[in-house]
Amino acid sequence: MMVFNTDKCKVLTISRKRRKVQHVYHLNDAPLESVESVKYLGATITSDLKWTQHINNTVNKANNVLAFLRRNLRVKSSDVKATAYKTLVRPIVQYASTVWDPSSKNLIHKVEMFQRRAARFTLNRYHNTSSVTKMLQELDWTTLEQRRKNDRLIMMYKIHNNPTPLSALDYSIKQATQLTRVSKPHSYQVPYLRTESHRHLFFPRTVRN
């Protein structure tokens, strides 16, 4: 599979093969630069279809915006800070999360650590003895992992009820669904998947939830 970045004339080759075959692609007889990652619609896509780089970029961007607020938003009101966080920062780490939602513990932890820093900023408690867990409870903030799960379930609901123009994805879900005698008419069954990466794709992972 190839993804072309026509703005910068670069090409990203996506392959499941362990040993990659190098190809030189041309556009109007000019060779295109081959890259290992490309940014498309705000998401960083890599040649191995892993989301580590995208998550690292996203968390770094969110931390930079949070640091900007800490330097410039000189107010004591935790309500104002919480509103600034929810409006300007949290959407950064939730954008397109139904696509890149991590399954590994280290990446989940990396994203959660960002929100824990945001809690300290909101309540202005930076002492090591302060419990961030209690801060999150005080702020009534749901974990980002749970928010991503909610987003996936909402997306699944939209796909199932067709309020969005996702006909191709809807077709693939119908093809993957197998109804049994004990299944309800609108229930889904996860097909057998051999690889761990396939088990954590949007559809099988959301159905299991």
mmCIF file of C-alpha atoms in Angstrom:
data_model
loop_
_atom_site.group_PDB
_atom_site.id
_atom_site.type_symbol
_atom_site.label_atom_id
_atom_site.label_comp_id
_atom_site.label_asym_id
_atom_site.label_seq_id
_atom_site.Cartn_x
_atom_site.Cartn_y
_atom_site.Cartn_z
ATOM 1 C CA MET A 1 0.000 0.000 0.000
ATOM 2 C CA MET A 2 1.271 3.484 -0.866
ATOM 3 C CA VAL A 3 0.304 6.850 0.596
ATOM 4 C CA PHE A 4 1.403 9.887 -1.411
ATOM 5 C CA ASN A 5 2.014 13.304 0.078
ATOM 6 C CA THR A 6 1.476 15.413 -3.018
ATOM 7 C CA ASP A 7 2.278 18.707 -1.257
ATOM 8 C CA LYS A 8 5.881 17.708 -0.559
ATOM 9 C CA CYS A 9 6.215 15.010 -3.222
ATOM 10 C CA LYS A 10 7.021 12.172 -0.842
ATOM 11 C CA VAL A 11 5.828 8.598 -0.736
ATOM 12 C CA LEU A 12 5.173 6.291 2.202
ATOM 13 C CA THR A 13 5.125 2.553 1.551
ATOM 14 C CA ILE A 14 3.049 0.519 3.998
ATOM 15 C CA SER A 15 3.773 -3.173 4.171
ATOM 16 C CA ARG A 16 3.297 -6.044 6.611
ATOM 17 C CA LYS A 17 6.408 -7.763 5.330
ATOM 18 C CA ARG A 18 9.326 -7.936 7.733
ATOM 19 C CA ARG A 19 11.793 -7.448 4.928
ATOM 20 C CA LYS A 20 10.876 -4.338 3.022
ATOM 21 C CA VAL A 21 11.515 -4.089 -0.675
ATOM 22 C CA GLN A 22 12.851 -0.707 -1.703
ATOM 23 C CA HIS A 23 11.146 0.890 -4.685
ATOM 24 C CA VAL A 24 11.755 4.194 -6.403
ATOM 25 C CA TYR A 25 8.573 5.928 -7.505
ATOM 26 C CA HIS A 26 8.443 8.749 -10.008
ATOM 27 C CA LEU A 27 6.081 11.642 -10.639
ATOM 28 C CA ASN A 28 6.504 13.334 -14.024
ATOM 29 C CA ASP A 29 9.825 11.500 -14.384
ATOM 30 C CA ALA A 30 11.074 12.973 -11.099
ATOM 31 C CA PRO A 31 11.957 10.494 -8.312
ATOM 32 C CA LEU A 32 9.909 10.792 -5.147
ATOM 33 C CA GLU A 33 11.535 10.782 -1.740
ATOM 34 C CA SER A 34 10.656 7.678 0.286
ATOM 35 C CA VAL A 35 9.788 8.342 3.949
ATOM 36 C CA GLU A 36 8.999 6.214 6.993
ATOM 37 C CA SER A 37 6.172 8.428 8.241
ATOM 38 C CA VAL A 38 3.811 11.067 6.920
ATOM 39 C CA LYS A 39 1.242 13.361 8.518
ATOM 40 C CA TYR A 40 -2.224 12.951 7.050
ATOM 41 C CA LEU A 41 -5.282 14.829 8.350
ATOM 42 C CA GLY A 42 -3.449 15.497 11.604
ATOM 43 C CA ALA A 43 -2.446 11.876 12.197
ATOM 44 C CA THR A 44 1.111 10.590 11.828
ATOM 45 C CA ILE A 45 1.037 7.396 9.767
ATOM 46 C CA THR A 46 4.148 5.199 9.764
ATOM 47 C CA SER A 47 5.231 2.456 7.401
ATOM 48 C CA ASP A 48 4.573 -0.232 10.039
ATOM 49 C CA LEU A 49 1.136 1.229 10.940
ATOM 50 C CA LYS A 50 2.096 1.634 14.589
ATOM 51 C CA TRP A 51 0.947 4.701 16.494
ATOM 52 C CA THR A 52 3.890 5.253 18.844
ATOM 53 C CA GLN A 53 5.245 8.195 16.865
ATOM 54 C CA HIS A 54 1.823 9.814 16.584
ATOM 55 C CA ILE A 55 1.188 9.455 20.321
ATOM 56 C CA ASN A 56 4.623 10.882 21.163
ATOM 57 C CA ASN A 57 3.991 13.852 18.861
ATOM 58 C CA THR A 58 0.515 14.388 20.293
ATOM 59 C CA VAL A 59 1.618 14.281 23.931
ATOM 60 C CA ASN A 60 4.543 16.617 23.214
ATOM 61 C CA LYS A 61 2.221 19.113 21.517
ATOM 62 C CA ALA A 62 -0.264 18.947 24.395
ATOM 63 C CA ASN A 63 2.509 19.441 26.946
ATOM 64 C CA ASN A 64 3.757 22.491 25.053
ATOM 65 C CA VAL A 65 0.293 24.072 25.083
ATOM 66 C CA LEU A 66 -0.095 23.233 28.771
ATOM 67 C CA ALA A 67 3.288 24.862 29.495
ATOM 68 C CA PHE A 68 2.153 27.943 27.572
ATOM 69 C CA LEU A 69 -0.967 28.187 29.746
ATOM 70 C CA ARG A 70 1.088 27.751 32.900
ATOM 71 C CA ARG A 71 3.331 30.657 31.886
ATOM 72 C CA ASN A 72 0.600 33.010 30.701
ATOM 73 C CA LEU A 73 -2.644 32.146 32.463
ATOM 74 C CA ARG A 74 -1.924 33.840 35.767
ATOM 75 C CA VAL A 75 -5.179 33.265 37.598
ATOM 76 C CA LYS A 76 -5.920 31.405 40.808
ATOM 77 C CA SER A 77 -9.343 30.152 39.807
ATOM 78 C CA SER A 78 -9.233 26.400 39.269
ATOM 79 C CA ASP A 79 -12.489 26.657 37.308
ATOM 80 C CA VAL A 80 -10.877 28.993 34.762
ATOM 81 C CA LYS A 81 -7.838 26.735 34.456
ATOM 82 C CA ALA A 82 -10.013 23.648 34.082
ATOM 83 C CA THR A 83 -12.002 25.361 31.328
ATOM 84 C CA ALA A 84 -8.786 26.345 29.544
ATOM 85 C CA TYR A 85 -7.517 22.757 29.784
ATOM 86 C CA LYS A 86 -10.748 21.208 28.501
ATOM 87 C CA THR A 87 -11.057 23.748 25.694
ATOM 88 C CA LEU A 88 -7.497 24.203 24.459
ATOM 89 C CA VAL A 89 -5.471 21.185 25.563
ATOM 90 C CA ARG A 90 -7.514 18.034 26.083
ATOM 91 C CA PRO A 91 -8.928 18.047 22.523
ATOM 92 C CA ILE A 92 -5.339 17.663 21.281
ATOM 93 C CA VAL A 93 -4.962 14.249 22.934
ATOM 94 C CA GLN A 94 -8.439 13.150 21.888
ATOM 95 C CA TYR A 95 -8.308 14.098 18.213
ATOM 96 C CA ALA A 96 -8.876 10.994 16.047
ATOM 97 C CA SER A 97 -8.414 8.801 19.124
ATOM 98 C CA THR A 98 -10.732 6.138 17.695
ATOM 99 C CA VAL A 99 -7.954 5.480 15.184
ATOM 100 C CA TRP A 100 -4.819 5.540 17.353
ATOM 101 C CA ASP A 101 -6.204 4.459 20.761
ATOM 102 C CA PRO A 102 -3.230 2.584 22.301
ATOM 103 C CA SER A 103 -3.451 -0.889 23.774
ATOM 104 C CA SER A 104 0.025 -1.155 25.322
ATOM 105 C CA LYS A 105 0.364 -0.168 28.989
ATOM 106 C CA ASN A 106 3.363 2.104 28.447
ATOM 107 C CA LEU A 107 1.586 4.233 25.816
ATOM 108 C CA ILE A 108 -1.614 4.378 27.885
ATOM 109 C CA HIS A 109 0.474 5.505 30.847
ATOM 110 C CA LYS A 110 2.267 8.110 28.732
ATOM 111 C CA VAL A 111 -1.022 9.773 27.787
ATOM 112 C CA GLU A 112 -2.408 9.569 31.327
ATOM 113 C CA MET A 113 0.709 11.225 32.741
ATOM 114 C CA PHE A 114 -0.089 14.260 30.633
ATOM 115 C CA GLN A 115 -3.505 14.649 32.274
ATOM 116 C CA ARG A 116 -1.936 14.199 35.704
ATOM 117 C CA ARG A 117 0.332 17.163 34.956
ATOM 118 C CA ALA A 118 -2.745 19.104 33.858
ATOM 119 C CA ALA A 119 -4.428 18.328 37.201
ATOM 120 C CA ARG A 120 -1.463 19.791 39.092
ATOM 121 C CA PHE A 121 -1.630 22.890 36.912
ATOM 122 C CA THR A 122 -5.384 23.299 37.415
ATOM 123 C CA LEU A 123 -5.247 23.036 41.212
ATOM 124 C CA ASN A 124 -1.792 24.648 41.506
ATOM 125 C CA ARG A 125 -0.428 21.772 43.577
ATOM 126 C CA TYR A 126 3.101 20.852 42.606
ATOM 127 C CA HIS A 127 4.345 19.340 45.855
ATOM 128 C CA ASN A 128 5.555 15.747 45.641
ATOM 129 C CA THR A 129 3.397 14.880 48.641
ATOM 130 C CA SER A 130 0.214 15.914 46.843
ATOM 131 C CA SER A 131 -1.822 12.964 45.575
ATOM 132 C CA VAL A 132 -2.648 13.374 41.904
ATOM 133 C CA THR A 133 -5.231 10.605 42.149
ATOM 134 C CA LYS A 134 -7.138 12.649 44.727
ATOM 135 C CA MET A 135 -6.792 15.719 42.507
ATOM 136 C CA LEU A 136 -8.413 13.889 39.603
ATOM 137 C CA GLN A 137 -11.230 12.767 41.883
ATOM 138 C CA GLU A 138 -11.675 16.321 43.153
ATOM 139 C CA LEU A 139 -11.822 17.628 39.585
ATOM 140 C CA ASP A 140 -14.126 14.750 38.580
ATOM 141 C CA TRP A 141 -12.000 14.052 35.521
ATOM 142 C CA THR A 142 -12.483 10.745 33.760
ATOM 143 C CA THR A 143 -9.274 9.043 32.653
ATOM 144 C CA LEU A 144 -8.276 9.690 29.061
ATOM 145 C CA GLU A 145 -8.323 5.932 28.483
ATOM 146 C CA GLN A 146 -12.006 5.819 29.481
ATOM 147 C CA ARG A 147 -12.768 8.853 27.318
ATOM 148 C CA ARG A 148 -11.194 7.102 24.312
ATOM 149 C CA LYS A 149 -13.273 4.027 25.039
ATOM 150 C CA ASN A 150 -16.398 6.190 25.160
ATOM 151 C CA ASP A 151 -15.437 7.759 21.819
ATOM 152 C CA ARG A 152 -15.054 4.316 20.260
ATOM 153 C CA LEU A 153 -18.453 3.213 21.535
ATOM 154 C CA ILE A 154 -20.061 6.397 20.210
ATOM 155 C CA MET A 155 -18.426 5.833 16.824
ATOM 156 C CA MET A 156 -19.635 2.238 16.815
ATOM 157 C CA TYR A 157 -23.167 3.436 17.551
ATOM 158 C CA LYS A 158 -22.997 5.890 14.647
ATOM 159 C CA ILE A 159 -21.689 3.224 12.270
ATOM 160 C CA HIS A 160 -24.383 0.767 13.321
ATOM 161 C CA ASN A 161 -27.214 3.278 12.945
ATOM 162 C CA ASN A 162 -25.824 4.907 9.794
ATOM 163 C CA PRO A 163 -26.021 8.590 10.768
ATOM 164 C CA THR A 164 -22.597 9.099 9.157
ATOM 165 C CA PRO A 165 -21.482 8.376 5.555
ATOM 166 C CA LEU A 166 -19.210 5.439 6.430
ATOM 167 C CA SER A 167 -20.629 2.941 3.962
ATOM 168 C CA ALA A 168 -17.354 1.128 3.275
ATOM 169 C CA LEU A 169 -16.603 0.656 6.947
ATOM 170 C CA ASP A 170 -20.187 -0.349 7.593
ATOM 171 C CA TYR A 171 -19.921 -2.993 4.867
ATOM 172 C CA SER A 172 -16.732 -4.430 6.347
ATOM 173 C CA ILE A 173 -18.418 -4.727 9.744
ATOM 174 C CA LYS A 174 -21.339 -6.604 8.247
ATOM 175 C CA GLN A 175 -18.952 -8.915 6.480
ATOM 176 C CA ALA A 176 -17.017 -9.567 9.692
ATOM 177 C CA THR A 177 -20.135 -10.140 11.781
ATOM 178 C CA GLN A 178 -21.375 -13.670 12.272
ATOM 179 C CA LEU A 179 -24.761 -14.229 13.887
ATOM 180 C CA THR A 180 -25.343 -17.411 15.837
ATOM 181 C CA ARG A 181 -28.585 -19.033 16.988
ATOM 182 C CA VAL A 182 -28.260 -17.397 20.409
ATOM 183 C CA SER A 183 -27.259 -14.004 19.017
ATOM 184 C CA LYS A 184 -29.612 -11.060 18.961
ATOM 185 C CA PRO A 185 -30.438 -9.545 15.551
ATOM 186 C CA HIS A 186 -28.187 -6.544 16.194
ATOM 187 C CA SER A 187 -25.380 -8.267 18.061
ATOM 188 C CA TYR A 188 -21.807 -8.624 16.775
ATOM 189 C CA GLN A 189 -19.346 -11.438 17.068
ATOM 190 C CA VAL A 190 -15.606 -10.902 16.786
ATOM 191 C CA PRO A 191 -14.129 -13.162 14.097
ATOM 192 C CA TYR A 192 -11.046 -15.239 14.751
ATOM 193 C CA LEU A 193 -7.925 -13.080 14.480
ATOM 194 C CA ARG A 194 -4.457 -14.569 14.423
ATOM 195 C CA THR A 195 -2.312 -11.555 15.244
ATOM 196 C CA GLU A 196 -2.271 -9.299 18.283
ATOM 197 C CA SER A 197 -2.308 -6.175 16.118
ATOM 198 C CA HIS A 198 -5.562 -7.290 14.469
ATOM 199 C CA ARG A 199 -7.162 -7.964 17.862
ATOM 200 C CA HIS A 200 -6.651 -4.331 18.792
ATOM 201 C CA LEU A 201 -8.195 -2.851 15.656
ATOM 202 C CA PHE A 202 -11.213 -0.598 16.115
ATOM 203 C CA PHE A 203 -13.972 -3.105 15.358
ATOM 204 C CA PRO A 204 -12.929 -6.221 17.345
ATOM 205 C CA ARG A 205 -11.747 -4.112 20.262
ATOM 206 C CA THR A 206 -14.950 -2.066 20.439
ATOM 207 C CA VAL A 207 -17.210 -5.112 20.151
ATOM 208 C CA ARG A 208 -15.403 -6.716 23.094
ATOM 209 C CA ASN A 209 -16.214 -3.621 25.169
#
